[in-house]
Coordinates of C-alpha atoms and ligand atoms in Angstrom, one line a residue:
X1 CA 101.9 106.8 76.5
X2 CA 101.6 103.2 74.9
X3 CA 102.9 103.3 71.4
X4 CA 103.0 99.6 69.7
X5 CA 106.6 100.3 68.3
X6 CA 109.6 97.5 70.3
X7 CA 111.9 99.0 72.6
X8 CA 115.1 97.5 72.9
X9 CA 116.0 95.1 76.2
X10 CA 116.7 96.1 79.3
X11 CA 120.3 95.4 81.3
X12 CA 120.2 94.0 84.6
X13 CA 122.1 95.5 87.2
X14 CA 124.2 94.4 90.7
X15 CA 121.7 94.9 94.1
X16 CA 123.3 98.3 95.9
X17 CA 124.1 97.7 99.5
X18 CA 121.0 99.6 100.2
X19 CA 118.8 97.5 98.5
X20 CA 120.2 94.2 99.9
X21 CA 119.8 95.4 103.1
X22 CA 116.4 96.5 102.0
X23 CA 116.1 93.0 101.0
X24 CA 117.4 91.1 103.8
X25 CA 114.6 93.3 105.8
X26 CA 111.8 91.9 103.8
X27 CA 112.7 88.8 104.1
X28 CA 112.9 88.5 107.9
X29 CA 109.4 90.2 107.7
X30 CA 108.3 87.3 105.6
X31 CA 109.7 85.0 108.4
X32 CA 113.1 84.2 106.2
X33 CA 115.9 84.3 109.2
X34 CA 118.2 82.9 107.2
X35 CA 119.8 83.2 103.6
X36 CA 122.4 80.9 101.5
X37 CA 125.7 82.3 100.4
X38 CA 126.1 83.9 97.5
X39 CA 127.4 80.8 95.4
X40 CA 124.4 78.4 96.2
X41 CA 121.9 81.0 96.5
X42 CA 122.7 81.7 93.0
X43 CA 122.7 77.4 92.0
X44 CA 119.6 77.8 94.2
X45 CA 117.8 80.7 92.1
X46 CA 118.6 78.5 89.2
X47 CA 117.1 75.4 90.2
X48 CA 114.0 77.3 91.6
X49 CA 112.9 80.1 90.3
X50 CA 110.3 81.1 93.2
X51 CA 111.5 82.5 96.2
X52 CA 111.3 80.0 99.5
X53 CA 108.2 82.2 100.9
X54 CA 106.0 82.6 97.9
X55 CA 106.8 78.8 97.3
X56 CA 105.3 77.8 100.4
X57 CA 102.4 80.2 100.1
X58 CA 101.6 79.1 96.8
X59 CA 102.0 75.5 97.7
X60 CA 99.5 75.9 100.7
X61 CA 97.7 77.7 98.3
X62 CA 97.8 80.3 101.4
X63 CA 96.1 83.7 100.8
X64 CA 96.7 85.2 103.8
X65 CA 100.7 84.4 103.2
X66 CA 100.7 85.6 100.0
X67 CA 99.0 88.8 101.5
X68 CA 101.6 88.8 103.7
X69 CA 104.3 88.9 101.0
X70 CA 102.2 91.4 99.1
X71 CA 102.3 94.0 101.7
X72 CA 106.2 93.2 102.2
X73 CA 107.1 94.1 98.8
X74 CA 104.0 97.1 98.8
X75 CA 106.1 98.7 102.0
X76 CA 109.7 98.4 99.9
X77 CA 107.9 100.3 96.7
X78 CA 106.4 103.2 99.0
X79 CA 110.0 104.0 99.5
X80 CA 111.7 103.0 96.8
X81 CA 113.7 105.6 95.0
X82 CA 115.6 103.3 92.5
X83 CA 114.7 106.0 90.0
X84 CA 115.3 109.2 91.6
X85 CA 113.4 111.9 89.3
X86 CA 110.4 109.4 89.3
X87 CA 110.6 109.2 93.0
X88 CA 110.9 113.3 93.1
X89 CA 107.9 113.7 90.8
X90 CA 105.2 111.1 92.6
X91 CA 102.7 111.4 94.9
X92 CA 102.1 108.0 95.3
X93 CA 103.6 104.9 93.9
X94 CA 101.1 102.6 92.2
X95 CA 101.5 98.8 93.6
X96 CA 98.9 97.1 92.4
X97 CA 95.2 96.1 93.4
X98 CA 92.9 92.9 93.7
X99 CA 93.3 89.7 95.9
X100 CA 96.2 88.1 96.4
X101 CA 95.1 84.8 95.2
X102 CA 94.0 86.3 92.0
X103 CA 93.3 83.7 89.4
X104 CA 94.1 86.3 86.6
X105 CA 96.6 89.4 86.4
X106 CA 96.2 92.1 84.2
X107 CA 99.7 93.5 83.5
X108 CA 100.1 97.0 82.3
X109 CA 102.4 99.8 81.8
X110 CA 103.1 102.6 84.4
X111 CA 100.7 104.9 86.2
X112 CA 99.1 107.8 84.5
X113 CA 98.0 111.3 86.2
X114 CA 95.0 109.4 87.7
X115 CA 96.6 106.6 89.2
X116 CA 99.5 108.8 90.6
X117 CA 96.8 111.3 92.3
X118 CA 94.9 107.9 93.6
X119 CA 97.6 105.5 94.3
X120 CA 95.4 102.8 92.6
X121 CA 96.1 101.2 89.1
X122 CA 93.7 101.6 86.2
X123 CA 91.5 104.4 87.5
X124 CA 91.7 106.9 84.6
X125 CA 90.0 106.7 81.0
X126 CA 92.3 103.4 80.4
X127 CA 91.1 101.8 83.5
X128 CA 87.6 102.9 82.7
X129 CA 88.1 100.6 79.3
X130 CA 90.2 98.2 81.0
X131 CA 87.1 97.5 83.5
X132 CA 84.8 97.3 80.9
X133 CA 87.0 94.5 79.2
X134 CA 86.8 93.1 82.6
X135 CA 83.0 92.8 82.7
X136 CA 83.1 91.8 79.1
X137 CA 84.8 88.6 80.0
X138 CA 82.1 87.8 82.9
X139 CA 84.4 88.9 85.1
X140 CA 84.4 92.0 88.1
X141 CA 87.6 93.8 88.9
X142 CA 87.5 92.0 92.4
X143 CA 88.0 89.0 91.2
X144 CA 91.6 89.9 89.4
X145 CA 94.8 92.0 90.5
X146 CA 95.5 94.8 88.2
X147 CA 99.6 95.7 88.7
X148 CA 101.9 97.4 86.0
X149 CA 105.6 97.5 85.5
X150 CA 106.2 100.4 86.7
X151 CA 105.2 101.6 90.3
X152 CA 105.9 105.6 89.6
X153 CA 104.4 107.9 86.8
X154 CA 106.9 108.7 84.4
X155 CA 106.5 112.3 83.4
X156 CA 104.5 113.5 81.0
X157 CA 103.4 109.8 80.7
X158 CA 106.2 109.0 78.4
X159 CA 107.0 105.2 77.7
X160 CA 108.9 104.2 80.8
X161 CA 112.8 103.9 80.1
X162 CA 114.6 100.5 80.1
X163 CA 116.8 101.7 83.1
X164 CA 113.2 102.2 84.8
X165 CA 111.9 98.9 84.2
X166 CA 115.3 97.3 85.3
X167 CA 115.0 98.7 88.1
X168 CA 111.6 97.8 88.6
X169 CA 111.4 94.7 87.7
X170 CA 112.4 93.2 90.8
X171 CA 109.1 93.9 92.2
X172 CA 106.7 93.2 89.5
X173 CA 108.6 89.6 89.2
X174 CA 108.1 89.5 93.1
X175 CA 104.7 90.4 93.4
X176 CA 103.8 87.8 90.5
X177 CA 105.7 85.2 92.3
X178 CA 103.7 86.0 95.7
X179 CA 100.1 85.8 93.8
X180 CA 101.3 83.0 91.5
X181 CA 98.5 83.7 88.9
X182 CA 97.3 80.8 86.4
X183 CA 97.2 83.6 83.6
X184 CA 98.9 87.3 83.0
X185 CA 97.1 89.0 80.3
X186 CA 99.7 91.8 79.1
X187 CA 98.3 95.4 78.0
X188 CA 100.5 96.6 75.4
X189 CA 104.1 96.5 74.2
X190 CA 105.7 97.9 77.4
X191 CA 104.1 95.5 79.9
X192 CA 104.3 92.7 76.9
X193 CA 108.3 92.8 76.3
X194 CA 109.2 93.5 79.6
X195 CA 107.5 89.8 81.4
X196 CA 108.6 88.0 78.0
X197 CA 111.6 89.7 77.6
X198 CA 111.6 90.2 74.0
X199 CA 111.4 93.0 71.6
X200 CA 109.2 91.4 69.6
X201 CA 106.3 94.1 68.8
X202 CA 102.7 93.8 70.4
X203 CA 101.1 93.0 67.3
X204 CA 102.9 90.1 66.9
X205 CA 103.0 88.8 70.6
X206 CA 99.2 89.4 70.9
X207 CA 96.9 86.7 70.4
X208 CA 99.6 83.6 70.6
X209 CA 100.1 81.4 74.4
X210 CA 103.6 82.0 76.6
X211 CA 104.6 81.3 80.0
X212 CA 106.3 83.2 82.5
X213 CA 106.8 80.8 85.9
X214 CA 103.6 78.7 86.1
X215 CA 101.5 81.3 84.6
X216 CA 100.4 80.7 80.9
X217 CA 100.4 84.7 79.2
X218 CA 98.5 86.3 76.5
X219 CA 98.8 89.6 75.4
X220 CA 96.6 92.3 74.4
X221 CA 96.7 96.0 73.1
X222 CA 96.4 98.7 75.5
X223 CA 93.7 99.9 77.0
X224 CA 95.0 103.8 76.1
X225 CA 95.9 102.6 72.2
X226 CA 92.3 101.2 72.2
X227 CA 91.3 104.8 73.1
X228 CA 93.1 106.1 70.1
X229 CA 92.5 103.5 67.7
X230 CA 89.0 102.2 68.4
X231 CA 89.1 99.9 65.3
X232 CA 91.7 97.4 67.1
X233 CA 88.9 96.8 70.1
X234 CA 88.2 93.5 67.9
X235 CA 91.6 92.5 68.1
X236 CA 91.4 92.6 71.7
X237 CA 88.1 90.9 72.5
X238 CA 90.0 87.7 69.7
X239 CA 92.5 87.7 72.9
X240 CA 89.6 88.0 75.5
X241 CA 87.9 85.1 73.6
X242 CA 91.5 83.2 73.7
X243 CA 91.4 84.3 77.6
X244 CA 88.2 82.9 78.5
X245 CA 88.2 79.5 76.4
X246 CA 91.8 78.3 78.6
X247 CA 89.6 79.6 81.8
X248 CA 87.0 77.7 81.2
X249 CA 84.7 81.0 81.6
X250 CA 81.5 80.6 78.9
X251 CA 81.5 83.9 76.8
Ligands
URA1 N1 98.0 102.9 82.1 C1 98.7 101.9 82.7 O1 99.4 101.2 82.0 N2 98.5 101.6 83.9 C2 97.7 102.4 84.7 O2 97.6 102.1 85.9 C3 97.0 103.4 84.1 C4 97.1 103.6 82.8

């Protein structure tokens, strides 16, 4: 599924009615009764890029209120149908796993056969690399949340389309925004372009600092290219190295 080829940008469209009202819905469950109009929310979104309730969950550093968000946005993806022959095709949608105050996100493509039986990210052969990468940087999967672009396996686990990740996208921004990481490591091209918004490819992205928000990024290979092409495993544990030296986590 992961390739290390760029794909070209993805178009943002207009909110249907349905998903404003969808929207709107979350909100209130979040305790938001009330929205700007259009014209400042927009000046609004531009002066702050966090939404008001993952703003004052992250400023009283509140894990139970980012939880809350979490399982907002977790209830809109189990009925999401954005992408209706990906919606057709699931079992489950794949949000994401690991506590909401997560330190660390590991960012990564789309769910495989595994993850789509499970509902859980990062349970096949990837995920059992991607928790060994884990434990190689002293860490557990406990301690960070595990999320991909894209909540639905695409069939035949073919790279996810750009129409799929705008639709998406939405709710991997959201979720980030809830958990408000200090640091996203990104698996791969398709989970690397989409948060940075580039086409640059993953070998050039991969070992070098970004933001996205308040999180500082690095990028990695894939798990799954790893699996094909064993030699690059050094690359990655450079990046892990870069990884642990700005956490302040002895290798
Ligand atoms: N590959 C991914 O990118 N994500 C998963 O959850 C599993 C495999």
């Amino acid at each position: 599924m992961e390739g290390t080829g760029g794909r070209p940008r993805q178009g943002t469209g207009r909110p249907s009615a349905r998903a404003l009202k969808q929207r709107l819905e979350s909100l209130a469950a979040a305790g938001v009764l009330e929205v700007p109009r259009a014209g400042r929310a927009r000046k609004a979104a531009a002066a702050a890029p966090l939404e008001a309730p993952a703003r004052s969950a992250a400023a009283a550093n509140d894990p139970a209120a980012r939880q809350r968000l979490l399982d907002v946005i977790r209830g809109e993806v189990a009925v999401c149908r954005r992408c209706e022959n990906l919606a057709c095709a699931r079992q489950n949608t794949v949000f994401g796993a690991g506590p909401a105050d997560a330190r660390l996100c590991f960012f990564g493509e789309a769910p495989g056969a595994d993850e789509d039986a499970s509902g859980m990210p990062f349970v096949g052969r990837a995920g059992q690399l991607l928790t060994k990468i884990i434990e190689a940087c002293t860490l557990s999967r406990e301690q960070v949340y595990i999320l991909n672009v894209l909540k639905c396996r695409p069939p035949e686990n073919r790279a996810p389309l750009p129409a799929e990740v705008a639709n998406c996208r939405e709710y991997f921004e959201r979720q980030l925004q809830a958990i408000a990481p200090e640091f996203i490591c990104c698996l791969g091209t398709t989970a690397a372009q989409s948060l940075l918004q580039t086409d640059e490819p993953i070998g050039k992205l991969r070992g070098r600092w970004f933001t996205h928000g308040t999180a500082q990024v690095i990028c990695t290979y894939h798990p799954s290219y790893l699996l094909r092409n064993p030699g690059a495993k050094r690359h990655v544990w450079d990046d892990m190295k870069l990884l642990m030296s700005r956490m302040g986590i002895d290798a």
